PDB file of C-alpha atoms in Angstrom:
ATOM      1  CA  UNK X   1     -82.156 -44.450  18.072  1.00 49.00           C
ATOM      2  CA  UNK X   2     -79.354 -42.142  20.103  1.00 49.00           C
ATOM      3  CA  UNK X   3     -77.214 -45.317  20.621  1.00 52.00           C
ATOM      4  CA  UNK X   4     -77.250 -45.973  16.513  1.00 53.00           C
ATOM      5  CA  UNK X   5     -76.531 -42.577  16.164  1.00 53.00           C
ATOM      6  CA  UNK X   6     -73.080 -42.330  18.047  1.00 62.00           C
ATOM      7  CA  UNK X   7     -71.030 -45.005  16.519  1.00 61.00           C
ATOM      8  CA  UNK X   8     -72.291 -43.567  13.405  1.00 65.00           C
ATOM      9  CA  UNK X   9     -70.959 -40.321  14.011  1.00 70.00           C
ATOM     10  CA  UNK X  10     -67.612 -41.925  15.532  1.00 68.00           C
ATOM     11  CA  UNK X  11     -67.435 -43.697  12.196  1.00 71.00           C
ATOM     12  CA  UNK X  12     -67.761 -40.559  10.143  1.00 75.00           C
ATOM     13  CA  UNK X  13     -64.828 -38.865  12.730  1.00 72.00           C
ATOM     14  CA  UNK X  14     -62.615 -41.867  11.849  1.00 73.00           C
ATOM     15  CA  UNK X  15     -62.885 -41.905   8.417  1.00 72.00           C
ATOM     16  CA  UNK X  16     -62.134 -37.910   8.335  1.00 76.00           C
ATOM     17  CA  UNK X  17     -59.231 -38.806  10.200  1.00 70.00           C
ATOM     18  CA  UNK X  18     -58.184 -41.429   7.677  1.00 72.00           C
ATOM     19  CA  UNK X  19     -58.849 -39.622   4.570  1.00 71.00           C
ATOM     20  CA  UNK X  20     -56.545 -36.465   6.373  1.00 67.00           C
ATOM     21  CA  UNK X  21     -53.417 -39.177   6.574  1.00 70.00           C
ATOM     22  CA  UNK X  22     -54.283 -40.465   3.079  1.00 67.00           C
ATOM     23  CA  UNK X  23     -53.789 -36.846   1.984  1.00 65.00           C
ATOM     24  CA  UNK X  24     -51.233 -35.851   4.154  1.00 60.00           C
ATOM     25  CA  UNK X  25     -48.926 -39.062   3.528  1.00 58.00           C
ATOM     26  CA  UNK X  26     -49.778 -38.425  -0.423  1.00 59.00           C
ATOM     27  CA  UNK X  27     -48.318 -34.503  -0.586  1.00 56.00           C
ATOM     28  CA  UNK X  28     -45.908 -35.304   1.538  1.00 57.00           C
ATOM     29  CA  UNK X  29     -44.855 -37.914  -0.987  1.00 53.00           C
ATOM     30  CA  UNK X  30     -44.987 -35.557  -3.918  1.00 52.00           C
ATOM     31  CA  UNK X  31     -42.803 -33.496  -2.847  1.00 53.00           C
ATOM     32  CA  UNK X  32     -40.175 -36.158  -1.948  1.00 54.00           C
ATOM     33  CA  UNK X  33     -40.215 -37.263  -5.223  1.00 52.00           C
ATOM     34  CA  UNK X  34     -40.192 -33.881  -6.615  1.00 58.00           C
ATOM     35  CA  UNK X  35     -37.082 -33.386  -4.309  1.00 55.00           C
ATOM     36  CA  UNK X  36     -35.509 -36.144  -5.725  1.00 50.00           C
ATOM     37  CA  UNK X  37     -36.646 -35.943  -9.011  1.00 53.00           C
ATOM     38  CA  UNK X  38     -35.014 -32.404  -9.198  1.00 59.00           C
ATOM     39  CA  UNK X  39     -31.383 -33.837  -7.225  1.00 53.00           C
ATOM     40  CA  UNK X  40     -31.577 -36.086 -10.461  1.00 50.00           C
ATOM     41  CA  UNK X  41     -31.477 -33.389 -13.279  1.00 55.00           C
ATOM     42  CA  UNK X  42     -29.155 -31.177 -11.441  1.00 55.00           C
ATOM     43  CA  UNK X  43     -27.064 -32.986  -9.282  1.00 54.00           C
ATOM     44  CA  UNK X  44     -25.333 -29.453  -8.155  1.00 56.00           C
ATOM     45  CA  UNK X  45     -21.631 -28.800  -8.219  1.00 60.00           C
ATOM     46  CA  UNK X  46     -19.225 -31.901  -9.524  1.00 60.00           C
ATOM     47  CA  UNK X  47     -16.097 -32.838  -8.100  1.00 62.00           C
ATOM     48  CA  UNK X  48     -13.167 -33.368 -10.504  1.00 61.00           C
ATOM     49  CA  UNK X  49     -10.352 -35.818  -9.075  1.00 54.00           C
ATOM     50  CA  UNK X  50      -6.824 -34.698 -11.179  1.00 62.00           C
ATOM     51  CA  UNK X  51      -4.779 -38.587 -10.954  1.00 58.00           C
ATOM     52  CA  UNK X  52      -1.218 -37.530 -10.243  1.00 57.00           C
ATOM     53  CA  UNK X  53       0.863 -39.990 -11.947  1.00 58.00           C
ATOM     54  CA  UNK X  54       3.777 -41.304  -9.828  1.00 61.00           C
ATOM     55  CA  UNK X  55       7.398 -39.762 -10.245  1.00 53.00           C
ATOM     56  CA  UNK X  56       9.314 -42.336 -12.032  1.00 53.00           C
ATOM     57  CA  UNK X  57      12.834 -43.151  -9.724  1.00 53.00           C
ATOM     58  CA  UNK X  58      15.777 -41.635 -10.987  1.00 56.00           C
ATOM     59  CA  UNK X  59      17.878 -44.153 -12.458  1.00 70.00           C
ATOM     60  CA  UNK X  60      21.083 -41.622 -13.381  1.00 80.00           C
ATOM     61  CA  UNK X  61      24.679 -43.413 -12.300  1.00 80.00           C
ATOM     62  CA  UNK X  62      25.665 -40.131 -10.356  1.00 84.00           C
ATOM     63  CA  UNK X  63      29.004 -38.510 -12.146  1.00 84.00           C
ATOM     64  CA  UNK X  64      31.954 -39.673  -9.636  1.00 84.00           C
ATOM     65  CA  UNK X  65      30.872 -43.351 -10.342  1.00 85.00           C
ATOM     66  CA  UNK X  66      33.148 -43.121 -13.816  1.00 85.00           C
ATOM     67  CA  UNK X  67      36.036 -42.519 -11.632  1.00 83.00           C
ATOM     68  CA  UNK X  68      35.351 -45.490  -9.371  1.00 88.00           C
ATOM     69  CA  UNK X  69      36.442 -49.122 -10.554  1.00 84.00           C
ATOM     70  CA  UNK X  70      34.110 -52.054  -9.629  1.00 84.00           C
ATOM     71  CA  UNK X  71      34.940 -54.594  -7.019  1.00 86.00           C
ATOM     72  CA  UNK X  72      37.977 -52.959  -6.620  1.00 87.00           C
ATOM     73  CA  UNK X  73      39.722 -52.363  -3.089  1.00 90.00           C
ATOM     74  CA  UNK X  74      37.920 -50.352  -0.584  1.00 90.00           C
ATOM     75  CA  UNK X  75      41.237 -48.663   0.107  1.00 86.00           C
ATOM     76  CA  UNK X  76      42.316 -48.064  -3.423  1.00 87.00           C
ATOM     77  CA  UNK X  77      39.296 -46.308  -4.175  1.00 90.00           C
ATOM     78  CA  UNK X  78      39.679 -43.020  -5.386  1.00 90.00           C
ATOM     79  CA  UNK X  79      39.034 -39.683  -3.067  1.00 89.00           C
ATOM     80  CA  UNK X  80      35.739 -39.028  -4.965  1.00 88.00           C
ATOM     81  CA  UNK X  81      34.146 -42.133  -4.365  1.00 91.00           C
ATOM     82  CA  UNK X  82      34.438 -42.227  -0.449  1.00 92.00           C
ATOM     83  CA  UNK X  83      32.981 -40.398   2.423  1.00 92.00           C
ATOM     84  CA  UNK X  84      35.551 -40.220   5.686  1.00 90.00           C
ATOM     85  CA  UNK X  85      35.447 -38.951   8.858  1.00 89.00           C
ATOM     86  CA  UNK X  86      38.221 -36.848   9.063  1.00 83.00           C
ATOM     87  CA  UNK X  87      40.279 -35.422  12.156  1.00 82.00           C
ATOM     88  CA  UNK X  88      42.239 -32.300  11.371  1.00 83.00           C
ATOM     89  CA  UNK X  89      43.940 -32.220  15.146  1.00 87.00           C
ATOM     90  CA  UNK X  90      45.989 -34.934  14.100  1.00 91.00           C
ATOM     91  CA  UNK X  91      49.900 -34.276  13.885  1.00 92.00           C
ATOM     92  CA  UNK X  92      51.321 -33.523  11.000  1.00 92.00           C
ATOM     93  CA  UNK X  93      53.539 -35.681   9.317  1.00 93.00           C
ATOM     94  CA  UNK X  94      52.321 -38.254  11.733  1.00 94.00           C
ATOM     95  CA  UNK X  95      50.490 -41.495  10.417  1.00 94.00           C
ATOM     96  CA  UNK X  96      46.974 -41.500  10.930  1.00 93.00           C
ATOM     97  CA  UNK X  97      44.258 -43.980  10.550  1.00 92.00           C
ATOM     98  CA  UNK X  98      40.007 -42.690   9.062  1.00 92.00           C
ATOM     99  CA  UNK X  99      37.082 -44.682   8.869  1.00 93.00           C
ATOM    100  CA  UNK X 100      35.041 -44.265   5.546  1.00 94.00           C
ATOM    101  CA  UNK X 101      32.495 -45.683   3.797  1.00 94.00           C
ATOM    102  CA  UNK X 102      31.912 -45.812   0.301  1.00 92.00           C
ATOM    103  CA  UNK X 103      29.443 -43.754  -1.890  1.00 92.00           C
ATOM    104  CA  UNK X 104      25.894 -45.257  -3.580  1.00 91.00           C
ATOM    105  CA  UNK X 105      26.319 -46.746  -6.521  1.00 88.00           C
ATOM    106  CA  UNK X 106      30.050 -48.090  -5.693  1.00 91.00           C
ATOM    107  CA  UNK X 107      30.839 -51.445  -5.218  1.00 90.00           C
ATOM    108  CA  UNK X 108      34.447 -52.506  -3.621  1.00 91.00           C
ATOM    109  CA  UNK X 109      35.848 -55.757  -1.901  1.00 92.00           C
ATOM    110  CA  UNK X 110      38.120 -55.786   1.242  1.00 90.00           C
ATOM    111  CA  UNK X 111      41.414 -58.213   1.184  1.00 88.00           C
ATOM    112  CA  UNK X 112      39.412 -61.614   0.780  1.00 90.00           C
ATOM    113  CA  UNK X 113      37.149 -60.238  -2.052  1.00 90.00           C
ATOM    114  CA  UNK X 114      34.145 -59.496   0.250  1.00 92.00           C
ATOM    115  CA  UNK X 115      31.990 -57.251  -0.465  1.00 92.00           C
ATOM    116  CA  UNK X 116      32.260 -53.839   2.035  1.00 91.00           C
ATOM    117  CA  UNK X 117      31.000 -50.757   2.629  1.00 92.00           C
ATOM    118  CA  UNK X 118      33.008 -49.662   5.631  1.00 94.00           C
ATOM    119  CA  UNK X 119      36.643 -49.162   6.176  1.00 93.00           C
ATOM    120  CA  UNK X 120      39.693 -47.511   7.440  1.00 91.00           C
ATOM    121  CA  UNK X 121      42.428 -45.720   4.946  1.00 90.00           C
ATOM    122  CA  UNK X 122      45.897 -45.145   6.642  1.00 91.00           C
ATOM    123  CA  UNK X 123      47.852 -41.942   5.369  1.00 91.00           C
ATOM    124  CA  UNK X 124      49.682 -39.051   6.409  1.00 93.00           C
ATOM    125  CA  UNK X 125      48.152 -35.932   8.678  1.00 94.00           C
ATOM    126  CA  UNK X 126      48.642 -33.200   6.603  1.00 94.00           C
ATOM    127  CA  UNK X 127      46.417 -30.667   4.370  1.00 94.00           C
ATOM    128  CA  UNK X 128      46.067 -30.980   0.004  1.00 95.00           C
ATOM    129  CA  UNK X 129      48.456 -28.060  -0.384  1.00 94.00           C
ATOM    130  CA  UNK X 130      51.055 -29.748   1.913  1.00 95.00           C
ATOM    131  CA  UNK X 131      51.712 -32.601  -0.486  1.00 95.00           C
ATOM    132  CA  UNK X 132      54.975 -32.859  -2.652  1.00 93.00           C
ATOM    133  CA  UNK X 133      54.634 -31.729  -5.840  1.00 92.00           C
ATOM    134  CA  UNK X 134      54.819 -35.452  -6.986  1.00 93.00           C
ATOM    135  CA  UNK X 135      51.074 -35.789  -5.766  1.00 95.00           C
ATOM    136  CA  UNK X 136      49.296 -32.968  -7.521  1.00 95.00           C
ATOM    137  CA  UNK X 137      48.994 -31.743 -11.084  1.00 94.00           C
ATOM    138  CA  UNK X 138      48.938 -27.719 -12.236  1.00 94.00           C
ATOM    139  CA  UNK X 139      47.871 -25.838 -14.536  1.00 91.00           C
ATOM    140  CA  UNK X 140      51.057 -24.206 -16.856  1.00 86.00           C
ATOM    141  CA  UNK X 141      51.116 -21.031 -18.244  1.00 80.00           C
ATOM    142  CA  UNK X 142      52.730 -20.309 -21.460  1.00 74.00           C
ATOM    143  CA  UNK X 143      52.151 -16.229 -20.962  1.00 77.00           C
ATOM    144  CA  UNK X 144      55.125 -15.977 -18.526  1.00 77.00           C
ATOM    145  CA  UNK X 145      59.052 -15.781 -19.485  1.00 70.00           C
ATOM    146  CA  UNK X 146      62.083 -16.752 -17.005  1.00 66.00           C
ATOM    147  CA  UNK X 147      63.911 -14.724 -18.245  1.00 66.00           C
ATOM    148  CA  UNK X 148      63.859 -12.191 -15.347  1.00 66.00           C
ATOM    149  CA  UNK X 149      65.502 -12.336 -12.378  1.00 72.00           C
ATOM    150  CA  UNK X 150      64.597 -12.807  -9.913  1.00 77.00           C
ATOM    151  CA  UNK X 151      62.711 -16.024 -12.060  1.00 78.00           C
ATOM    152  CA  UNK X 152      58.902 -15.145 -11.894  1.00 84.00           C
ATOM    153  CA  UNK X 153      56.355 -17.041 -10.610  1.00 87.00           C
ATOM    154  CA  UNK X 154      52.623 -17.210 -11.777  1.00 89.00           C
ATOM    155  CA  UNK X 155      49.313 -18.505  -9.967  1.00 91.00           C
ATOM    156  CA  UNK X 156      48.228 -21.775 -10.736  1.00 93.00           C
ATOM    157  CA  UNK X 157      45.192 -24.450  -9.930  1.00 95.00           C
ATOM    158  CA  UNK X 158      46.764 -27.284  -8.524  1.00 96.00           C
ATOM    159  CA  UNK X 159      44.531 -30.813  -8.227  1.00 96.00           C
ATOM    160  CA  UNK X 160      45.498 -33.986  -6.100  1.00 95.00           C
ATOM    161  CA  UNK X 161      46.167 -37.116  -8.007  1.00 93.00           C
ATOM    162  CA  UNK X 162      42.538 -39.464  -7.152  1.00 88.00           C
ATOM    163  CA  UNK X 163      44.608 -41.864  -5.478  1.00 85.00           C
ATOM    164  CA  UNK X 164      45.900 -39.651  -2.950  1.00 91.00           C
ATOM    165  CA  UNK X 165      44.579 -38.988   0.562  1.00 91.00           C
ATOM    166  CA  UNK X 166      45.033 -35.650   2.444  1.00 92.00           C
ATOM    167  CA  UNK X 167      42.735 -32.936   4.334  1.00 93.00           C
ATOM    168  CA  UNK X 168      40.736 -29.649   2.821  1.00 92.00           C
ATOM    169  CA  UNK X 169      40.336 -29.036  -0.239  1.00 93.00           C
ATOM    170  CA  UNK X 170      41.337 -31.257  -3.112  1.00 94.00           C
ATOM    171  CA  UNK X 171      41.971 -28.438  -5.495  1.00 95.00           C
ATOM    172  CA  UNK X 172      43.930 -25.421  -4.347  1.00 96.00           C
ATOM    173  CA  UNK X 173      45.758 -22.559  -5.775  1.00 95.00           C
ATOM    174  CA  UNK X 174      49.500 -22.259  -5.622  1.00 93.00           C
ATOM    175  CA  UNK X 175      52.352 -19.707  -6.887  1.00 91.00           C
ATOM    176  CA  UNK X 176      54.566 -21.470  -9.070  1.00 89.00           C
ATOM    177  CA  UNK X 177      57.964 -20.664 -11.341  1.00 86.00           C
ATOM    178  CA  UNK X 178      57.721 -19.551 -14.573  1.00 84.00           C
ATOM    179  CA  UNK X 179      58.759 -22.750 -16.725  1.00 74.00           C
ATOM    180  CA  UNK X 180      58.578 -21.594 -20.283  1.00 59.00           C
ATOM    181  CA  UNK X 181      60.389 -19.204 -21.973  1.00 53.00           C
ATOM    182  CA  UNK X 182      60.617 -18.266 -26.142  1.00 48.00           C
ATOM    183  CA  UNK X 183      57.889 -20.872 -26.313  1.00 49.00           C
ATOM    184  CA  UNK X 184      59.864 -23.692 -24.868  1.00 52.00           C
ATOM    185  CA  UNK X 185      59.817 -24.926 -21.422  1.00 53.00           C
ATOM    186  CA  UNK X 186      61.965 -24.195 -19.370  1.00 49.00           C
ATOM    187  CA  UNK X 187      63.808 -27.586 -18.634  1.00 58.00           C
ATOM    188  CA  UNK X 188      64.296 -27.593 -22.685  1.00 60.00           C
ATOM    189  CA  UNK X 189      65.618 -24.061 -22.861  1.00 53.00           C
ATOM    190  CA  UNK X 190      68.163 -24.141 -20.192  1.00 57.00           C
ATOM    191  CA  UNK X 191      69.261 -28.344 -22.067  1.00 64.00           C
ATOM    192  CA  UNK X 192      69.624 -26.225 -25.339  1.00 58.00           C
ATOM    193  CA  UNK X 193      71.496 -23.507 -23.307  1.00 58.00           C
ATOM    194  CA  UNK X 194      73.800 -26.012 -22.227  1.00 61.00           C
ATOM    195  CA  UNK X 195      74.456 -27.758 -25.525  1.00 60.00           C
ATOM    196  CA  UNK X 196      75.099 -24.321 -27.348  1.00 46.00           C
ATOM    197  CA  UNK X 197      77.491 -23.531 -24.642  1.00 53.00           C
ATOM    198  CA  UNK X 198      79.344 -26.681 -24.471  1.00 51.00           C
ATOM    199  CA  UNK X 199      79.716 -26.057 -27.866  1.00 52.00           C
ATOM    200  CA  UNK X 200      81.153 -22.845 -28.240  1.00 45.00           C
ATOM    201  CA  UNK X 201      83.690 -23.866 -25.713  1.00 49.00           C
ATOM    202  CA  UNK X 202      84.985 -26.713 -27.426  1.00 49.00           C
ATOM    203  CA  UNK X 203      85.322 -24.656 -30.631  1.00 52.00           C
ATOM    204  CA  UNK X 204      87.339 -21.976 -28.588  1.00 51.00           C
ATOM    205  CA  UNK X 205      89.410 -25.137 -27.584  1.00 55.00           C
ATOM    206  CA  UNK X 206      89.944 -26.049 -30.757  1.00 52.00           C
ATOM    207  CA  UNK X 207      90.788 -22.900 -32.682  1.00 53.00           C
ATOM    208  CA  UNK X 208      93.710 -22.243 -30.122  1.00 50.00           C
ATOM    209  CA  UNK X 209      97.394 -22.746 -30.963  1.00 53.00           C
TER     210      UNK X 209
END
C-alpha cells in the first residue's frame, strides 16, 4: 500500500509543477501581447525626414565672356578673359614674356587652330598708367575752360584698351588738360582761332595802299 502511495503523490507534485508553468508561461504571455498591443496604438514619438531637393547647377555665362570672341587666338584674347602670372621685377621698357591661361567658359585656338588653354603673351614691362596715351581711353570733362594760364588740368578715369597688356590696375586715375572751352573742344577752338586770325590778317593786307 506505501509503495502505491508514493508515485501517487510524485504524480500529484508533477502535475502542480506543470499546471505552475502553464500559468506562468500564460501571464507572462498576456502581458507581451498587452506590451505589444499598446506599441501598436501609440507607437511613441515619429520621426519626420524633410527631402532636401538638390541645388540645380548654375548655368549663368559669367559677364567677361561677352568680351571674349570664340575660337579666337589665345594671344589676342582680351585682358579680361585671361589669368597670367605676372612678374613686376621685370625691366621696364624691356620685352617680357607671361604664361596664362584662359578663363571658364572661353574657348581659343593657338596658331594651327588647336584648341588651348595655356599660353605665353609677349609685351612690354611696364605698369597701366605707363602706357601712351594711344592705349587708354578717359573720361572728358566739359566743366573746365583753357582759358587760363597756366592751361588747367582736371582728374580723370583712364581705362586700357582690352587688347592691351600691362601690370596693376587696368583702370587708373590721371590729371589731364583741360580740352574744352565755350563748349567746344579744345582742338576745334584753337582751328577756329586760327581761321579767324588768318582772316583778319589778310583783310589788313588787303585794305592797305
Amino acid at each position: 500500500m506505501a509503495g502505491g502511495v508514493r508515485p501517487l503523490r510524485g504524480l500529484r507534485a508533477l502535475c502542480r509543477v506543470l499546471l505552475f508553468l502553464s500559468q506562468f508561461c500564460i501571464l507572462s504571455g498576456g502581458e507581451q501581447s498587452q506590451a505589444l498591443a499598446q506599441s501598436i496604438k501609440d507607437p511613441g514619438p515619429t520621426r519626420t525626414f524633410t527631402v532636401v531637393p538638390r541645388a540645380a547647377e548654375s548655368t549663368e555665362i559669367p559677364p567677361y565672356v561677352m568680351k571674349c570672341p570664340s575660337n579666337g587666338l589665345c594671344s589676342r584674347l582680351p585682358a579680361d578673359c585671361i589669368d597670367c602670372t605676372t612678374n613686376f621685377s621685370c625691366i621696364y621698357g624691356k620685352p617680357v614674356t607671361f604664361d596664362c591661361a584662359v578663363k571658364p567658359s572661353v574657348t581659343c585656338v593657338d596658331q594651327d587652330f588647336k584648341s588651348q588653354k595655356n599660353f605665353i603673351i609677349n609685351m612690354t614691362c611696364r605698369f597701366c598708367w605707363q602706357l601712351p596715351e594711344t592705349d587708354y581711353e578717359c573720361t572728358n570733362s566739359t566743366s573746365c575752360m583753357t582759358v587760363s594760364c597756366p592751361r588747367q588740368r582736371y582728374p580723370a578715369n583712364c581705362t586700357v584698351r582690352d587688347h592691351v597688356h600691362c601690370l596693376g590696375n587696368r583702370t587708373f586715375p590721371k590729371m589731364l588738360y583741360c580740352n574744352w572751352t565755350g563748349g567746344y573742344k579744345w582742338s576745334t577752338a584753337l582751328a577756329l582761332s586760327l581761321q579767324v586770325q588768318v582772316g583778319v590778317h589778310v583783310q589788313l593786307t588787303v585794305g592797305l595802299p
